[in-house]
Amino acid sequence: MLTGRNILLGISGGIAAYKTPQLVRLLKKSGADVQVLATTSALKFVSELSLATVSNRPVLTGIFTADTEGEYTRHISLGEWADAFVIAPATANTLARLATGLCDDMLSLCFLTLRPDKPVLIAPAMDGHMYNSLSVQRNLSTLAEEGCRILEPESGSLASGQCGLGRMPEPETIFEALAGMLATPEKSALNGKTVVVTAGPTREKIDGVRFLSNYSSGKMGFAIAADAARRGAVVRLVTGPVNLPTPPGVERIDVESAEQMLAAARPLFDDCDLFIGAAAVADYRPEASVEGKIKKKDAEMEIRLVRNPDILAEFATNRKPGQLAVGFALETAGGIDYARKKLTDKQLDLIAFNIYNGHTSGFEVDTNVLTLLGRDGSVTELPLLSKEKAAAKLLDAVETILPR
Ligand SMILES: Cc1cc2nc3c(=O)[nH]c(=O)nc-3n(C[C@H](O)[C@H](O)[C@H](O)COP(=O)(O)O)c2cc1C
């Protein structure tokens, strides 16, 4: 099931660490390559020799020790190498360190170097009172908001002799949760479908050196394009000016203005199964743009603006049966009614109401808060998520309405 997948397994110092050689065995048996990152405390509960033997790799603990085999930037290469990061058991101490960004051992350092689109699975295990403490719950919320999946501990007899919540799920359960997160694209309804995504801002020329635009970074649209490609879709990304690398497997077309974006997207309409308008297309453009630079004068200046084409509406109203149209509505506050109206007026299948709060959600930042509104009246409120995780949630919703 996990053939060719590279897994980082972080083990911290809880009693449940004694179960981790079994988890390594399950991962290896399914074809994964496993690199164990154990804290110093973890190695008091489980033998380094056992873990190194079953993983067939040296166990990495410290960052300045000889176990990095002379590769002094091993933490960075491991962050790139890994397809997923599992932390099991995750102690209260390790959760606190990960939630605050401390990185003074291999486990915590690799947690920060892991590529942001890679799944992270955390299995906290501890005494029930510890687990229910405000600080542990706060740290778990922080990690969940960053996009980590938290595997709830189970109830049962604990090492303390008490009975209650806090037991690490069995290695088989952890393995299955991870396998689900790494499910292959063949299982995705998007596999083999053609998806057109627009992203980024547009620039509307005033003169040879000035333009009207907005703060869109393109991160949300690029995250959607990347995730759709990972799910096996043929992805065409039409983007305004952004400073982002092209996601693997994505065909990219760069444009500047709304009119250019429409001209680039229109030929792709016929051939696509799904159109996702994530670009922040400027609604207006200067009626006339001037060659060269407009000179400063003492008098006030007026620029007359005219409406730009509505790319998403053009797709939605002219589409063929079976083609899906998905849009975004970015609003500062109270805009959910506007998003609902946009969904109906433009006859979309799904709209992501995107709250702009200026710091954690909306333009430029790496996180977003979306509410997904379906044509069928469904409403799915997502928490604050990384844009990668928000993109995955959006595509999960799309998959449920995509004709097979
Ligand atoms: C016998 C024993 C069992 C422990 N079990 C747990 C546990 O299950 N979960 C936990 O969060 N901490 C547990 N601790 C406390 C951690 O080992 C301690 O907080 C340590 O600093 C964790 O370090 P680490 O997070 O770097 O691995 C236990 C400590 C002892 C002495």
Coordinates of C-alpha atoms in Angstrom, one line a residue, residues 31-322:
G31 CA 6.7 -1.0 1.1
A32 CA 7.5 2.3 2.9
D33 CA 11.0 3.5 3.8
V34 CA 11.0 4.7 7.4
Q35 CA 13.4 7.1 9.1
V36 CA 13.0 7.1 12.9
L37 CA 13.5 10.4 14.7
A38 CA 13.5 9.6 18.4
T39 CA 13.8 12.1 21.3
T40 CA 16.4 11.3 24.0
S41 CA 13.5 10.5 26.4
A42 CA 11.9 8.1 23.8
L43 CA 15.1 6.0 23.9
K44 CA 14.5 5.4 27.6
F45 CA 11.3 3.5 26.7
V46 CA 12.3 1.7 23.5
S47 CA 15.6 0.4 22.4
E48 CA 17.5 2.3 19.7
L49 CA 18.9 -1.0 18.5
S50 CA 15.3 -2.4 17.9
L51 CA 14.2 0.6 16.0
A52 CA 17.4 0.8 13.9
T53 CA 17.1 -2.9 13.1
V54 CA 13.5 -2.9 12.1
S55 CA 13.8 0.3 10.1
N56 CA 17.2 -0.7 8.7
R57 CA 18.4 2.9 9.2
P58 CA 20.2 4.6 12.1
V59 CA 17.9 6.3 14.6
L60 CA 18.4 10.1 14.5
T61 CA 18.1 11.9 17.8
G62 CA 20.4 15.0 18.2
I63 CA 21.3 17.5 15.6
F64 CA 25.0 17.9 16.3
T65 CA 25.9 14.2 16.7
A66 CA 27.8 11.8 14.5
D67 CA 24.6 9.9 13.7
T68 CA 24.0 12.3 10.8
E69 CA 26.8 10.4 9.0
G70 CA 28.6 13.6 8.1
E71 CA 25.5 15.0 6.4
Y72 CA 25.2 18.2 8.4
T73 CA 22.1 19.5 6.6
R74 CA 20.3 16.1 7.0
H75 CA 17.3 17.8 8.6
I76 CA 16.7 19.8 5.4
S77 CA 17.1 16.8 3.1
L78 CA 14.8 14.7 5.3
G79 CA 12.1 17.4 5.1
E80 CA 12.2 17.2 1.3
W81 CA 12.6 13.4 1.3
A82 CA 9.5 12.6 3.4
D83 CA 6.1 12.0 2.0
A84 CA 4.5 12.1 5.4
F85 CA 5.5 12.6 9.1
V86 CA 4.0 10.5 11.9
I87 CA 4.6 11.4 15.5
A88 CA 3.6 8.5 17.7
P89 CA 3.5 8.6 20.6
A90 CA 3.4 12.4 20.9
T91 CA 4.1 13.5 24.5
A92 CA 2.7 16.6 26.1
N93 CA 6.2 18.0 26.1
T94 CA 6.8 17.3 22.4
L95 CA 3.3 18.7 21.5
A96 CA 4.2 21.9 23.3
R97 CA 7.5 22.2 21.5
L98 CA 6.0 21.5 18.1
A99 CA 3.2 24.0 18.7
T100 CA 5.6 26.8 19.6
G101 CA 8.2 26.0 16.9
L102 CA 11.1 24.9 19.1
C103 CA 13.6 22.9 17.1
D104 CA 16.5 21.7 19.1
D105 CA 16.4 18.0 18.3
M106 CA 15.9 16.0 15.0
L107 CA 12.2 15.3 15.5
S108 CA 11.3 19.0 16.1
L109 CA 13.7 20.3 13.5
C110 CA 12.4 18.0 10.7
F111 CA 8.9 19.0 11.7
L112 CA 9.8 22.5 10.6
T113 CA 11.6 21.5 7.4
L114 CA 8.9 19.2 6.2
R115 CA 7.3 20.6 3.0
P116 CA 4.0 22.3 3.9
D117 CA 1.9 20.1 1.6
K118 CA 3.0 16.9 3.2
P119 CA 0.6 15.2 5.6
V120 CA 1.3 15.1 9.3
L121 CA -0.3 12.6 11.7
I122 CA 0.1 13.1 15.4
A123 CA -0.9 10.4 18.0
P124 CA -0.9 12.0 21.4
A125 CA -0.6 9.5 24.3
M126 CA -0.5 10.4 28.0
D127 CA -2.3 10.3 31.3
G128 CA -6.0 11.5 30.9
H129 CA -5.5 14.5 33.2
M130 CA -2.5 15.6 31.2
Y131 CA -4.4 15.1 28.0
N132 CA -7.4 17.2 29.2
S133 CA -5.2 20.0 30.5
L134 CA -5.7 23.4 29.0
S135 CA -2.1 23.6 27.7
V136 CA -2.2 20.2 25.9
Q137 CA -5.6 21.0 24.4
R138 CA -4.4 24.4 23.3
N139 CA -1.3 22.9 21.7
L140 CA -3.4 20.3 19.9
S141 CA -5.7 23.0 18.6
T142 CA -2.7 25.0 17.3
L143 CA -1.3 21.9 15.5
A144 CA -4.7 21.0 14.1
E145 CA -5.1 24.5 12.8
E146 CA -1.8 24.3 11.1
G147 CA -3.2 21.3 9.2
C148 CA -1.8 18.3 11.3
R149 CA -4.2 15.4 11.7
I150 CA -4.6 14.5 15.4
L151 CA -5.4 10.8 16.0
E152 CA -7.5 10.9 19.2
P153 CA -6.1 8.7 22.0
E154 CA -8.2 5.7 23.1
S155 CA -9.7 4.9 26.5
G156 CA -8.5 1.9 28.4
S157 CA -6.0 0.9 31.1
L158 CA -3.1 3.3 31.4
A159 CA 0.5 2.8 32.5
S160 CA -0.3 4.6 35.8
G161 CA -2.7 1.7 36.6
Q162 CA -5.7 4.0 36.1
C163 CA -8.3 3.6 33.5
G164 CA -9.3 6.4 31.2
L165 CA -8.5 8.4 28.0
G166 CA -4.9 8.7 26.9
R167 CA -3.8 5.4 25.4
M168 CA -2.0 5.5 22.1
P169 CA -4.1 3.7 19.4
E170 CA -2.6 0.4 18.3
P171 CA 0.1 0.5 15.6
E172 CA -2.5 -1.0 13.1
T173 CA -4.8 1.9 13.7
I174 CA -2.1 4.4 13.2
F175 CA -0.9 2.6 10.1
E176 CA -4.4 2.7 8.6
A177 CA -4.9 6.4 9.3
L178 CA -1.7 7.1 7.6
A179 CA -2.4 4.9 4.6
G180 CA -5.8 6.8 4.2
M181 CA -4.0 10.1 4.2
L182 CA -1.6 8.9 1.5
A183 CA -4.3 7.3 -0.6
T184 CA -3.2 7.1 -4.2
P185 CA -4.7 9.3 -6.9
E186 CA -6.4 6.3 -8.6
K187 CA -8.9 6.5 -5.7
S188 CA -9.6 10.1 -6.4
A189 CA -12.6 11.1 -8.5
L190 CA -10.4 13.8 -10.0
N191 CA -8.0 11.2 -11.4
G192 CA -7.9 11.6 -15.2
K193 CA -10.2 14.7 -15.1
T194 CA -9.1 18.0 -16.7
V195 CA -9.1 21.0 -14.3
V196 CA -8.6 24.6 -15.2
V197 CA -7.6 26.9 -12.3
T198 CA -7.2 30.6 -12.3
A199 CA -5.0 32.2 -9.6
G200 CA -3.4 35.4 -8.5
P201 CA -4.2 39.0 -9.0
T202 CA -4.6 40.8 -12.4
R203 CA -2.9 44.0 -13.3
E204 CA -4.9 46.6 -15.1
K205 CA -2.6 49.1 -16.9
I206 CA -3.0 52.8 -16.2
D207 CA 0.1 53.8 -18.2
G208 CA 3.5 52.3 -19.1
V209 CA 4.7 52.2 -15.4
R210 CA 1.5 52.0 -13.3
F211 CA -1.3 49.6 -12.8
L212 CA -4.4 48.8 -10.6
S213 CA -4.2 45.5 -8.8
N214 CA -4.9 43.8 -5.4
Y215 CA -2.9 41.9 -2.8
S216 CA -3.7 38.4 -4.0
S217 CA -0.5 36.2 -3.7
G218 CA -1.9 33.3 -5.8
K219 CA -1.1 30.9 -2.9
M220 CA -4.7 29.5 -2.7
G221 CA -5.0 28.9 -6.4
F222 CA -1.6 27.3 -6.6
A223 CA -2.4 25.1 -3.6
I224 CA -5.6 23.9 -5.4
A225 CA -3.7 23.3 -8.7
A226 CA -1.0 21.3 -6.8
D227 CA -3.5 19.2 -4.9
A228 CA -5.6 18.5 -8.1
A229 CA -2.4 17.3 -9.9
R230 CA -1.5 15.1 -6.9
R231 CA -5.0 13.5 -7.2
G232 CA -4.2 12.6 -10.8
A233 CA -6.0 15.5 -12.7
V234 CA -4.6 17.2 -15.8
V235 CA -4.3 20.7 -14.4
R236 CA -4.0 23.9 -16.4
L237 CA -3.2 26.9 -14.3
V238 CA -3.8 30.4 -15.7
T239 CA -2.2 32.9 -13.3
G240 CA -1.7 36.6 -12.9
P241 CA 1.6 38.0 -11.8
V242 CA 2.8 36.0 -8.7
N243 CA 6.0 35.0 -7.1
L244 CA 5.4 31.3 -6.8
P245 CA 7.0 28.1 -8.3
T246 CA 4.9 26.0 -10.7
P247 CA 3.5 23.0 -8.8
P248 CA 4.8 19.6 -10.1
G249 CA 2.8 18.3 -13.0
V250 CA 0.9 21.5 -13.6
E251 CA 0.7 23.3 -17.0
R252 CA 1.1 27.0 -16.3
I253 CA 0.0 30.0 -18.4
D254 CA 1.1 33.5 -17.2
V255 CA -1.0 36.5 -17.9
E256 CA -1.3 40.1 -16.6
S257 CA -4.7 41.6 -17.1
A258 CA -8.3 40.3 -16.7
E259 CA -8.8 40.4 -20.5
Q260 CA -5.6 38.4 -21.0
M261 CA -6.7 35.9 -18.4
L262 CA -10.0 35.4 -20.2
A263 CA -8.3 35.1 -23.6
A264 CA -5.9 32.4 -22.1
A265 CA -8.7 30.5 -20.2
R266 CA -11.4 30.6 -22.9
P267 CA -9.7 28.0 -25.3
L268 CA -9.4 25.7 -22.2
F269 CA -13.2 25.8 -21.3
D270 CA -14.4 23.2 -23.8
D271 CA -12.0 20.6 -22.8
C272 CA -12.3 20.7 -19.0
D273 CA -14.4 18.8 -16.5
L274 CA -14.0 21.4 -13.8
F275 CA -13.2 25.2 -13.7
I276 CA -12.1 26.7 -10.4
G277 CA -11.9 30.5 -10.4
A278 CA -9.5 31.3 -7.6
A279 CA -8.0 34.4 -9.2
A280 CA -8.7 37.8 -7.7
V281 CA -9.7 39.3 -11.1
A282 CA -9.9 43.0 -10.9
D283 CA -13.6 44.0 -11.5
Y284 CA -12.6 47.2 -13.3
R285 CA -9.8 48.5 -15.6
P286 CA -8.9 52.0 -16.7
E287 CA -11.0 52.8 -19.8
A288 CA -7.9 53.9 -21.7
S289 CA -4.3 53.1 -20.9
V290 CA -1.6 55.5 -21.9
E291 CA 1.7 54.6 -23.5
G292 CA 4.7 55.9 -21.6
K293 CA 4.3 57.7 -18.2
I294 CA 1.5 60.1 -17.3
K295 CA 3.2 63.3 -16.1
K296 CA 2.4 64.8 -12.8
K297 CA 0.3 68.1 -12.9
D298 CA -0.9 70.4 -10.2
A299 CA -4.5 69.6 -10.9
E300 CA -6.5 66.6 -9.6
M301 CA -6.6 63.6 -11.9
E302 CA -9.5 61.2 -12.7
I303 CA -9.2 57.8 -14.1
R304 CA -12.4 56.4 -15.6
L305 CA -12.9 52.7 -14.9
V306 CA -14.9 50.2 -17.0
R307 CA -16.1 46.7 -16.1
N308 CA -13.8 43.8 -16.7
P309 CA -15.1 40.5 -18.1
D310 CA -16.4 38.0 -15.6
I311 CA -14.3 34.9 -16.5
L312 CA -16.1 32.5 -14.1
A313 CA -19.6 33.7 -15.1
E314 CA -18.6 33.3 -18.8
F315 CA -17.5 29.7 -18.2
A316 CA -20.6 28.9 -16.0
T317 CA -23.2 30.2 -18.4
N318 CA -21.7 28.7 -21.5
R319 CA -20.6 25.3 -20.1
K320 CA -21.6 21.9 -21.4
P321 CA -23.7 19.5 -19.2
G322 CA -21.5 17.8 -16.7

